[in-house]
Coordinates of C-alpha atoms in Angstrom, one line a residue:
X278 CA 55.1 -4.0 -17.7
X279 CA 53.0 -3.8 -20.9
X280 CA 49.8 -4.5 -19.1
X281 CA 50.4 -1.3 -17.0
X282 CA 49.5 1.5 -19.0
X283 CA 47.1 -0.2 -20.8
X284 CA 45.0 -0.8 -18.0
X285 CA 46.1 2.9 -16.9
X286 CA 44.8 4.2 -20.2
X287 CA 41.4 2.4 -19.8
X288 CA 40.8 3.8 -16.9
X289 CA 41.0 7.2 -17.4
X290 CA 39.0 6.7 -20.8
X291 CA 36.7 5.5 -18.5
X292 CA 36.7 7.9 -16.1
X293 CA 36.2 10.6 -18.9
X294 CA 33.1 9.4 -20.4
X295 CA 30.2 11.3 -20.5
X296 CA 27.3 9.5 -18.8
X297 CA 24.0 10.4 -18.0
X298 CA 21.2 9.2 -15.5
X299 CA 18.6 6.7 -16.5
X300 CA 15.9 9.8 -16.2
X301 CA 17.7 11.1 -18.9
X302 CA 17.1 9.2 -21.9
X303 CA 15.3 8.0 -25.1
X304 CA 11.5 8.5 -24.9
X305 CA 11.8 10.9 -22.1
X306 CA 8.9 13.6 -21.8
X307 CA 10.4 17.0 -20.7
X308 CA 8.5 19.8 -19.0
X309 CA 7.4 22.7 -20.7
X310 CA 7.3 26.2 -20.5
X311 CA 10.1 26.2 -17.0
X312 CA 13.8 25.8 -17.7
X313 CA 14.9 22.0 -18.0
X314 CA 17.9 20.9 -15.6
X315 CA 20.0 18.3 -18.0
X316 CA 22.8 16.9 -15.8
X317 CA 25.7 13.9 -15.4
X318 CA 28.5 13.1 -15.0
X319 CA 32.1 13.2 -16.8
X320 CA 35.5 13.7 -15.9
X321 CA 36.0 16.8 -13.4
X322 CA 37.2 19.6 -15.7
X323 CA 35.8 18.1 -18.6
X324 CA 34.1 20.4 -21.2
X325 CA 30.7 19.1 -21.7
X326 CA 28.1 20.8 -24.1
X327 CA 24.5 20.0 -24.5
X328 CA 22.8 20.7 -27.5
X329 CA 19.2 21.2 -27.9
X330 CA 17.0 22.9 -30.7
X331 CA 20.0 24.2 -32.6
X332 CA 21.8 25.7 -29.7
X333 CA 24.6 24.6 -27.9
X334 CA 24.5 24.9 -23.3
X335 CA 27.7 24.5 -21.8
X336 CA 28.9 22.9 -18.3
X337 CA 32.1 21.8 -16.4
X338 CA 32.0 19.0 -13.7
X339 CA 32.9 19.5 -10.4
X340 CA 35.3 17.9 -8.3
X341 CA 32.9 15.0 -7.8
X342 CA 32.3 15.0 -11.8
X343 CA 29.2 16.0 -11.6
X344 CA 27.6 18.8 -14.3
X345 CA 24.5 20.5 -14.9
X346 CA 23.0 23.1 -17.7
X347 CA 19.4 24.6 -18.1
X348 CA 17.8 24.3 -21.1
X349 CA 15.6 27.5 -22.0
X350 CA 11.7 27.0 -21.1
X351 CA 10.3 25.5 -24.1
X352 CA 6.4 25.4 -25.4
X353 CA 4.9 21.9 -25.7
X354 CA 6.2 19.9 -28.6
X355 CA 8.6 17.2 -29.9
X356 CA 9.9 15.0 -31.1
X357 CA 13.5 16.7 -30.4
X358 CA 16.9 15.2 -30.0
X359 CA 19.1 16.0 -27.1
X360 CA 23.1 15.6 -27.9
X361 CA 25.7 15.2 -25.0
X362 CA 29.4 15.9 -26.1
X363 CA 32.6 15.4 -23.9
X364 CA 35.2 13.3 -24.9
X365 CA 32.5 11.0 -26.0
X366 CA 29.0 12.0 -27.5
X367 CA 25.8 10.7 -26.3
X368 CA 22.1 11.2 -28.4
X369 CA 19.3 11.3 -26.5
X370 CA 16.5 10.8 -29.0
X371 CA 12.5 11.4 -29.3
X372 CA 12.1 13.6 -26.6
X373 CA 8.7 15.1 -25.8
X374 CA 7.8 18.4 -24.1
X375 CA 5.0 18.2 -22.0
X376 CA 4.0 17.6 -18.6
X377 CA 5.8 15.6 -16.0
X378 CA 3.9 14.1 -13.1
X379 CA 5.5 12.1 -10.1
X380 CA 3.4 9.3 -9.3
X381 CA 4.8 8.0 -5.5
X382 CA 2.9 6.2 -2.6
X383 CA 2.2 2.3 -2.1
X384 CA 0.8 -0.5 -3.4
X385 CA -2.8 1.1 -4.9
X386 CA -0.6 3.5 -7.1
X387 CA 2.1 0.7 -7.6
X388 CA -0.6 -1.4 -9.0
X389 CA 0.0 -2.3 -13.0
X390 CA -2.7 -1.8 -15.6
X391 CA -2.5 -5.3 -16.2
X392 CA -0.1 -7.7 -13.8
X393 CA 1.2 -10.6 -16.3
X394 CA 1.4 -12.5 -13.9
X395 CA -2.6 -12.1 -12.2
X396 CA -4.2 -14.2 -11.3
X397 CA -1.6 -16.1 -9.8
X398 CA -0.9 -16.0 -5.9
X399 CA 1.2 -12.9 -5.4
X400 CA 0.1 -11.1 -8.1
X401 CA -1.8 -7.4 -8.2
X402 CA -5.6 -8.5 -9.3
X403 CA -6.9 -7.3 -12.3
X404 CA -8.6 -3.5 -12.6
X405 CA -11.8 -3.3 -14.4
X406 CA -11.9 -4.2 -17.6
X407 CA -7.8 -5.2 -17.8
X408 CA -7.4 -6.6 -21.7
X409 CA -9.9 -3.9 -23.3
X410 CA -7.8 -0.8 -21.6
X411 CA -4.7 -2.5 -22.5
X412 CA -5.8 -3.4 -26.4
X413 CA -6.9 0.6 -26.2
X414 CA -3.6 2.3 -24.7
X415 CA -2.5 3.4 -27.8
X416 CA -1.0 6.8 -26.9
X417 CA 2.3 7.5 -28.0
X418 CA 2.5 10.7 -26.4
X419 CA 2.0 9.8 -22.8
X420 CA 5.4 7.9 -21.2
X421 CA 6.3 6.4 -18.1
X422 CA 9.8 6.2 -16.3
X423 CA 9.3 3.1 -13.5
X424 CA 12.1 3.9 -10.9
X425 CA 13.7 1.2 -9.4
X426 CA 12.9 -0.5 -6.2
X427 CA 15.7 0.7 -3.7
X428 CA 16.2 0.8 0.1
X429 CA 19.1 3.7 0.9
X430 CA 20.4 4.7 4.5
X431 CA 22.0 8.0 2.7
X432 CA 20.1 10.2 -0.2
X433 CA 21.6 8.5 -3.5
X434 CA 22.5 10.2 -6.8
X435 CA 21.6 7.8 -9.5
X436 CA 18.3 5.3 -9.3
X437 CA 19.2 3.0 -12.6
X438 CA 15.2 2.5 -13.3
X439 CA 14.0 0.9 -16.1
X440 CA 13.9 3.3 -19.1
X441 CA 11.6 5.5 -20.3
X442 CA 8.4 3.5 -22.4
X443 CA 6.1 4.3 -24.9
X444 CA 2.3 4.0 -24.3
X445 CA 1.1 1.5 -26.4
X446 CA -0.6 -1.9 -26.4
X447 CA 2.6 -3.6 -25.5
X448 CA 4.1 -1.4 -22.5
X449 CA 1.1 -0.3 -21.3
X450 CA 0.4 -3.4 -19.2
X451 CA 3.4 -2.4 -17.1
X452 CA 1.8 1.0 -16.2
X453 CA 1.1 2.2 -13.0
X454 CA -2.8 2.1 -13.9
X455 CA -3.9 5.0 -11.4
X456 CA -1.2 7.1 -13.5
X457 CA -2.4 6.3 -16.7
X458 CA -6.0 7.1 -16.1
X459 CA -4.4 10.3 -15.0
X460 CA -2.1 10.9 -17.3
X461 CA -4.9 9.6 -20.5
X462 CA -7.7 12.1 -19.0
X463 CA -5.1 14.9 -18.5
X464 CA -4.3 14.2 -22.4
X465 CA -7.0 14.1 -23.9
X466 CA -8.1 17.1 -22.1
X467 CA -5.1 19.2 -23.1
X468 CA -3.3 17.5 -25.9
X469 CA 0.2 17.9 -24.6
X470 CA 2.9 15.0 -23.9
X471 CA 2.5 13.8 -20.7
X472 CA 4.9 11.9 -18.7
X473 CA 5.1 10.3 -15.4
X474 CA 7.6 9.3 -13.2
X475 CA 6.5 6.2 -11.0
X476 CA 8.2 5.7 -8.0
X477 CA 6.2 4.0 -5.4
X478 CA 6.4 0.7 -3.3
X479 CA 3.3 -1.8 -2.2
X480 CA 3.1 -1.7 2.0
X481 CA 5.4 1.3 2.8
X482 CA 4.3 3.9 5.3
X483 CA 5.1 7.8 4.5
X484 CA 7.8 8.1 6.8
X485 CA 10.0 6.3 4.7
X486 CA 9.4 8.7 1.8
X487 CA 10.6 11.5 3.9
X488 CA 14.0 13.0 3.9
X489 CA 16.2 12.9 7.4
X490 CA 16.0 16.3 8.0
X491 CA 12.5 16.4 7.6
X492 CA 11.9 13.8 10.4
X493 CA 14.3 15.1 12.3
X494 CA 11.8 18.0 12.9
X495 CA 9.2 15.7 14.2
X496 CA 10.0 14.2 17.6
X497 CA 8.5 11.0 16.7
X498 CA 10.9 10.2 14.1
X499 CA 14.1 11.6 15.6
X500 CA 16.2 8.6 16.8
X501 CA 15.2 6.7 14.2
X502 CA 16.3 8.9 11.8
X503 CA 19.9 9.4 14.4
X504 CA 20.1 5.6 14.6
X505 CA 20.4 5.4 10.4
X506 CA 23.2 8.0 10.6
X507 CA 26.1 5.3 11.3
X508 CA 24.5 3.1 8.4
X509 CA 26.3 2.4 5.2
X510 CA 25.1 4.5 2.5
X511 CA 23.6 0.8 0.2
X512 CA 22.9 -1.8 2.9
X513 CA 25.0 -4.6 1.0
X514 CA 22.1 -6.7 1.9
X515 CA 18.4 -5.7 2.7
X516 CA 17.0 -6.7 6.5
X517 CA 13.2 -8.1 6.5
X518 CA 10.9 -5.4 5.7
X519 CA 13.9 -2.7 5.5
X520 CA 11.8 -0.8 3.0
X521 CA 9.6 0.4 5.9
X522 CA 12.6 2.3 7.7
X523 CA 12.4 6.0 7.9
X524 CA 13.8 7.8 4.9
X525 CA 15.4 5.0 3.2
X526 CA 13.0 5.3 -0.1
X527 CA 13.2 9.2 0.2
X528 CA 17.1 8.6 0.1
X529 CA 16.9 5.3 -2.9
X530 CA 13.8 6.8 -4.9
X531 CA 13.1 10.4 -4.5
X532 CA 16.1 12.0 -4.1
X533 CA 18.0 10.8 -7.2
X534 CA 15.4 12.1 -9.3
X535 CA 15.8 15.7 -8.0
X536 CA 16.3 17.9 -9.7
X537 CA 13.8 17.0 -13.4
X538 CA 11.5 19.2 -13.2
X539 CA 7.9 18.9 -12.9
X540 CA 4.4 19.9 -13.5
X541 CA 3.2 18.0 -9.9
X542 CA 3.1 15.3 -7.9
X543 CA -0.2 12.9 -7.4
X544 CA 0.4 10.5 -4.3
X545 CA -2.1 7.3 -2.8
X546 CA -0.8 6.2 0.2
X547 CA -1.7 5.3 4.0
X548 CA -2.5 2.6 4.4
X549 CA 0.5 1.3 5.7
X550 CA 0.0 4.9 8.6
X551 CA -3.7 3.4 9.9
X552 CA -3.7 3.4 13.5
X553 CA -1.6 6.5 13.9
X554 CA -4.3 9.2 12.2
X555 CA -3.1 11.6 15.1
X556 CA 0.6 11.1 13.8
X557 CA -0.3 11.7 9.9
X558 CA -1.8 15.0 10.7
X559 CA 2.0 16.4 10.6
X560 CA 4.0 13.5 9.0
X561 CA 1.5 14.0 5.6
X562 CA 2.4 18.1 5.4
X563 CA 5.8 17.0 6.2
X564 CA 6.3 15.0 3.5
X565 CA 4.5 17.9 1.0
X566 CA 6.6 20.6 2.4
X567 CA 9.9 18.5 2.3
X568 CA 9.7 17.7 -1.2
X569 CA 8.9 21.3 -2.4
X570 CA 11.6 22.4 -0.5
X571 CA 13.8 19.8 -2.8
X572 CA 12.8 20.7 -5.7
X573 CA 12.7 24.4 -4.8
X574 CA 9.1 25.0 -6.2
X575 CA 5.5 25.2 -4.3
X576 CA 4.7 21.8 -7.0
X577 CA 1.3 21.0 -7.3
X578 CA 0.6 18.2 -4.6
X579 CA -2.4 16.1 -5.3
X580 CA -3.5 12.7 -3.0
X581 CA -6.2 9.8 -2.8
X582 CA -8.1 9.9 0.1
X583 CA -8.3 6.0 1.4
X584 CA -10.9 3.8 -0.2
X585 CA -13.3 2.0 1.9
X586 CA -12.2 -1.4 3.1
X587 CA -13.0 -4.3 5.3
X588 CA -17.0 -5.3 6.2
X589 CA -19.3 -2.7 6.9
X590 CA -20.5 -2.1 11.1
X591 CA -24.1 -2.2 12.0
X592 CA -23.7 0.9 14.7
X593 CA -21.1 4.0 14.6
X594 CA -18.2 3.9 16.4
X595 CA -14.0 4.3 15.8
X596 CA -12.2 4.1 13.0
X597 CA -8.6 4.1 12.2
X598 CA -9.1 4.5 8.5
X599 CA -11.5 7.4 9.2
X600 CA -8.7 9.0 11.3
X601 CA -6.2 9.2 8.5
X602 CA -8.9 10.5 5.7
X603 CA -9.1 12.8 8.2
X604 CA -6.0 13.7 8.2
X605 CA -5.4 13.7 4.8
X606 CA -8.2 16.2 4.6
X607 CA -6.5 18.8 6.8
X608 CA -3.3 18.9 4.4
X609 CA -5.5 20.3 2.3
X610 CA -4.6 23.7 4.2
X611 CA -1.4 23.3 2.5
X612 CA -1.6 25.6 -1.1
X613 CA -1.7 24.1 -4.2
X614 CA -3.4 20.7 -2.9
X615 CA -6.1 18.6 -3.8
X616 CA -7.4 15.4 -2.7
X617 CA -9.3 12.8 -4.7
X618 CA -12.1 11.1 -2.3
X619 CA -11.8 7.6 -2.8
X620 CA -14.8 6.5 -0.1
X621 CA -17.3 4.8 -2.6
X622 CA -14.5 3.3 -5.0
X623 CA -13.4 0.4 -2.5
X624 CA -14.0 -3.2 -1.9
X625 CA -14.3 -4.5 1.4
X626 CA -12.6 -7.5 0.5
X627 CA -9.5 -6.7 -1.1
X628 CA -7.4 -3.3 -0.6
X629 CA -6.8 -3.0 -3.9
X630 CA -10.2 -2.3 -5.3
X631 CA -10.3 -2.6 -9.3
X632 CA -11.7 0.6 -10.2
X633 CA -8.6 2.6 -10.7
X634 CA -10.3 4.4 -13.7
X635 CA -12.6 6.6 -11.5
X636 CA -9.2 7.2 -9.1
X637 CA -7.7 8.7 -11.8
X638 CA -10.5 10.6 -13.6
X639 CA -10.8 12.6 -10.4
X640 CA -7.4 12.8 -9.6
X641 CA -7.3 14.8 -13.1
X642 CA -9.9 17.2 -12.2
X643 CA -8.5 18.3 -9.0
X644 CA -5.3 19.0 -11.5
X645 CA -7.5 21.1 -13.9
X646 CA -8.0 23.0 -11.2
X647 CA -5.2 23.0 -8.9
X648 CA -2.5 22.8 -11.8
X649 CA -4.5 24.0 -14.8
X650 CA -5.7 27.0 -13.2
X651 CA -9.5 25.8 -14.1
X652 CA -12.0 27.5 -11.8
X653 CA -14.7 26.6 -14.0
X654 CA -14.2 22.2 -12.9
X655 CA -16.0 21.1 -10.2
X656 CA -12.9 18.5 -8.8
X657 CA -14.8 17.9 -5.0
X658 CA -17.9 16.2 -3.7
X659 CA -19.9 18.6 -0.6
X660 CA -17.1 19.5 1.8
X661 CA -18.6 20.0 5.3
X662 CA -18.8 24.0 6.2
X663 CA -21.0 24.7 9.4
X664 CA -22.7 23.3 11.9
X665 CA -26.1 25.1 13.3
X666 CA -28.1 23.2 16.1
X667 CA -31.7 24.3 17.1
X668 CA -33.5 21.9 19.8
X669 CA -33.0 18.4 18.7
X670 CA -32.1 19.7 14.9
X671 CA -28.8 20.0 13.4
X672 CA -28.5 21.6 10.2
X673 CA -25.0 21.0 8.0
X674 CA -24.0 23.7 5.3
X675 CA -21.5 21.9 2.4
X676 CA -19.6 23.8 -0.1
X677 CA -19.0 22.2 -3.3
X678 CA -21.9 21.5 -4.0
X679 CA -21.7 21.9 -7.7
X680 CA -25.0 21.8 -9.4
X681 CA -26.3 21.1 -5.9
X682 CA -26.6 17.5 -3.7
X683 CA -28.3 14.6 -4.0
X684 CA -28.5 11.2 -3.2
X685 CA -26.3 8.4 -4.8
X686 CA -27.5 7.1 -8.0
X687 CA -29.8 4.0 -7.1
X688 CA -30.9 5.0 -3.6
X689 CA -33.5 6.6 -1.6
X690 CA -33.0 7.7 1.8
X691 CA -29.9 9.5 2.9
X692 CA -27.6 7.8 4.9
X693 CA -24.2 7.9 6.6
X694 CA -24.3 10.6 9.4
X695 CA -24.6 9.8 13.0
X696 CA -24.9 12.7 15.9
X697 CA -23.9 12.3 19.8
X698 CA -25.2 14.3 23.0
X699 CA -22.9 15.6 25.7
X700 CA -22.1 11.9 26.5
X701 CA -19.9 11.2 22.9
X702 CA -22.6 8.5 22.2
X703 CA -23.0 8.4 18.5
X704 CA -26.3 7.1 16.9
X705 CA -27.5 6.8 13.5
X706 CA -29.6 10.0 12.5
X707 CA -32.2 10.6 10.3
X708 CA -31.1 12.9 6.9
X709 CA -33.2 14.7 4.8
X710 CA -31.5 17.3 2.0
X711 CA -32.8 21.0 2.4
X712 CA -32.4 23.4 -0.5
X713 CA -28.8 23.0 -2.2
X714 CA -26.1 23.0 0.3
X715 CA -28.0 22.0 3.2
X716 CA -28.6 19.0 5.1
X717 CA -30.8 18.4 8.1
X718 CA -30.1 15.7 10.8
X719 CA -33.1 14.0 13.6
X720 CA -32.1 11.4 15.7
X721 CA -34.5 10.7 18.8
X722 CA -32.6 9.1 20.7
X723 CA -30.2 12.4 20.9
X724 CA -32.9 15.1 22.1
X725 CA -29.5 17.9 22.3
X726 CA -26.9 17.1 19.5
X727 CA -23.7 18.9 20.1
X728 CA -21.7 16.4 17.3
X729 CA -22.0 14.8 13.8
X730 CA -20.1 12.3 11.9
X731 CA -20.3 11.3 8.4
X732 CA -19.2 8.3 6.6
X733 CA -16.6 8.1 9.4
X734 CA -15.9 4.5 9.5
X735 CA -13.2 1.9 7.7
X736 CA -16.4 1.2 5.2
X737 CA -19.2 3.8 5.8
X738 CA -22.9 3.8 3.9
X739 CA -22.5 7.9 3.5
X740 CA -24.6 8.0 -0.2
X741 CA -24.2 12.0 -0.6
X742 CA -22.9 13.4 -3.7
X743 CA -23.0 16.6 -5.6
X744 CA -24.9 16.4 -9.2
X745 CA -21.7 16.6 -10.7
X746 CA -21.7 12.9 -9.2
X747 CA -18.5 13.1 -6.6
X748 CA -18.8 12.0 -2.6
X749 CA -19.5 14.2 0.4
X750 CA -15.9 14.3 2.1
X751 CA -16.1 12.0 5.4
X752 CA -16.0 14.5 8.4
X753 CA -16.5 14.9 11.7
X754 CA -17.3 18.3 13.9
X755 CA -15.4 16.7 17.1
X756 CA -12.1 16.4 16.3
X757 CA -9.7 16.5 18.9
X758 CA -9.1 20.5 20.3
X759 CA -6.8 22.1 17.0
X760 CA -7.5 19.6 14.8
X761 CA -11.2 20.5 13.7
X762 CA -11.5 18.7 10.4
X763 CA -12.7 21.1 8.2
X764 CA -10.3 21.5 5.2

């Protein structure tokens, strides 16, 4: 009889405490100048108050026991402690004000500044130059939150993650390293806090980072997405390869980190979507459109085009990895997008090529200009415009050419485009640059070009680049009827 109330009593007690996600917590790095959502969880009815810079935001859970304030929009800053107050009292300390990026896609964003555990078999290889970027991430202002691995059949509330860490020497090996090339240019640049939220998983394709109702609009996806309906919410035990099912790391890794708010979102992933280019084309804006609608802003969306991989082909010809560049190119009709080409940073043996530094340097100038509002940057290589033929000539006109094109540093003759007659036959053609935007293509054995590729293969030879040293953007001028691959 004794044992009943005091059981009783802890349970309520604990059913009354003020708790908070693992998003929200010491170290954390805040975005500035928007209003901040703070929110938890406590006893329904409960009083909560948050108090930030003096001033005290109140809330009252609902019937779930779930509450929410807004903190005002606050200028870059910090450190700044964060108090929770119910029955209990929680201190969130050193928080930062800055900018908040979510880093999502597979395994070439998942991979770590420095894997402990490389060379071993299993391990991510090293990036260039591991132990001297490690020895010199000393930057106590730039934080990552890693979220949690987690396969979900229903969208979750809580991802437990692994805390919010300090940049320095000894956390920085755990870093997603595109992110912190990112996030280090971005700071140094701008001198503001900046965090970033990692959330990706090695292998996955993009339909499993895409919300139910999302797919549901794409026939493809729709009795997949019905057939996860009868699931359990947490599959009590995960099914081989269950992290490639539709939605389930929208549901276990996106959606419990709605709503913090954000400066953008930089994603590198497909990969695991080669050999369904045609498909990307809508499942890539789908994915962009779904999680703006979720977070209820037009967020910057910025993306790695795929890397060259595998051994290079004597002769033009197909390419599933050239279809899904492609397609990642025409999201760029999308606003507020920008898309780091990746073509001359891979290695054909290995998919995850070392040079992550160069990933994220340009990755931060398409967000000087897409988020920063720079118009000044140059953050693309020559984007193909238009297409004149005259007799056997073809004539290409590029825009971003910068300070104008030019060959590759360390080469001679201009390489990478291939033109086709009526028949679709591609051969290699002959490229000379005309003026600043201009290139001309020959190719004898085509007397009446009606097409040209570029660099359209899983590990092309293109070698043109503006002077502000960025690639041409692989295209081709016979895409499929409503698909033209311009951007």
């Amino acid at each position: 009889m004794l044992l009943l109330p005091a059981s009783l009593g802890t349970s309520l007690v604990a059913q009354a405490t003020v708790r908070l996600p693992a998003l929200v917590g010491n170290h954390m790095v805040v975005q500035r100048d928007v209003p901040v959502p703070v929110w938890g969880w406590a006893a329904p009815g409960e009083q909560v108050a948050v108090t930030f810079r003096g001033r005290s935001y109140q809330a009252t859970p609902n019937a779930a026991g779930r509450w929410q304030v807004a903190l005002p929009a606050t200028p870059a800053g910090g450190p700044y402690t964060i108090t929770i107050k119910g029955q209990n009292t929680l201190t969130v300390d050193d928080v930062l004000v800055g900018d908040v990026w979510l880093a999502s896609g597979q395994s070439n964003m998942e991979l770590p500044l420095r894997d402990k555990n490389a060379p071993a078999p299993g391990a991510y290889p090293l990036i260039l130059n591991a132990e001297q970027e490690v020895a010199m991430a000393d930057f106590p202002q730039i934080r990552q939150f890693t979220v949690q691995k987690v396969v979900a059949y229903q969208p979750q509330a809580e991802n437990e993650g692994y805390n919010w860490q300090v940049c320095s020497p000894a956390t920085a090996g755990s870093f997603s390293a595109v992110a912190y090339f990112f996030a280090r240019d971005l700071y140094q640049r701008y001198h503001v806090p900046i965090g970033i939220i990692s959330s990706p998983w090695g292998g996955t394709p993009a339909e499993a980072w895409v919300s139910a109702e999302a797919l549901q609009q794409l026939p493809d996806f729709q009795a997949p997405v019905a057939a996860l309906a009868q699931r359990p919410a947490r599959p009590a035990t995960l099914e081989k390869d269950a992290q490639n099912t539709s939605t389930v790391l929208y549901n276990g890794m996106i959606a419990p980190l709605q709503p913090y708010a954000l400066k953008g979102v930089i994603w590198y992933q497909g990969e695991s979507n080669t050999g369904r280019g045609a498909q990307y084309r809508t499942l890539f804006p789908a994915l962009i459109r779904d999680w703006r609608a979720r977070w209820g802003a037009e967020l910057p969306f910025l993306f790695v085009q795929l890397a060259n991989f595998t051994k290079t082909l004597p002769l033009p010809g197909p390419s599933d990895w050239a279809e899904v560049r492609e397609a990642q190119a025409l999201a760029l009709a999308l606003p507020r997008t920008g898309m780091a080409v990746a073509i001359d940073l891979g290695d054909p043996d290995d998919i995850h090529p070392a040079n992550k530094q160069d990933v994220g340097h340009r990755l931060a100038l398409v967000a000087r200009q897409v988020a920063y509002g720079d118009k000044k940057v140059v953050a693309a290589g020559p984007t193909f415009q238009r297409m004149r033929v005259n007799g056997n000539q073809v004539r290409l006109t590029f825009g971003n050419t910068g300070s104008g094109l030019m060959l590759k540093s360390g080469t001679t003759t201009l390489s990478g485009f291939a033109v086709a007659g009526a028949d679709g036959q591609f051969h290699w053609a002959a490229a000379t640059l005309a003026g600043s935007n201009e290139v001309v293509l020959t190719c004898a054995a085509v007397p009446t070009p009606v097409a040209v590729r570029y660099s359209w293969a899983n590990n092309p030879l293109g070698n043109l680049y503006n002077r502000e040293g960025l690639p041409a953007v692989p295209f081709r001028t016979d895409a499929p009827t409503g698909t033209a691959s311009k951007p």
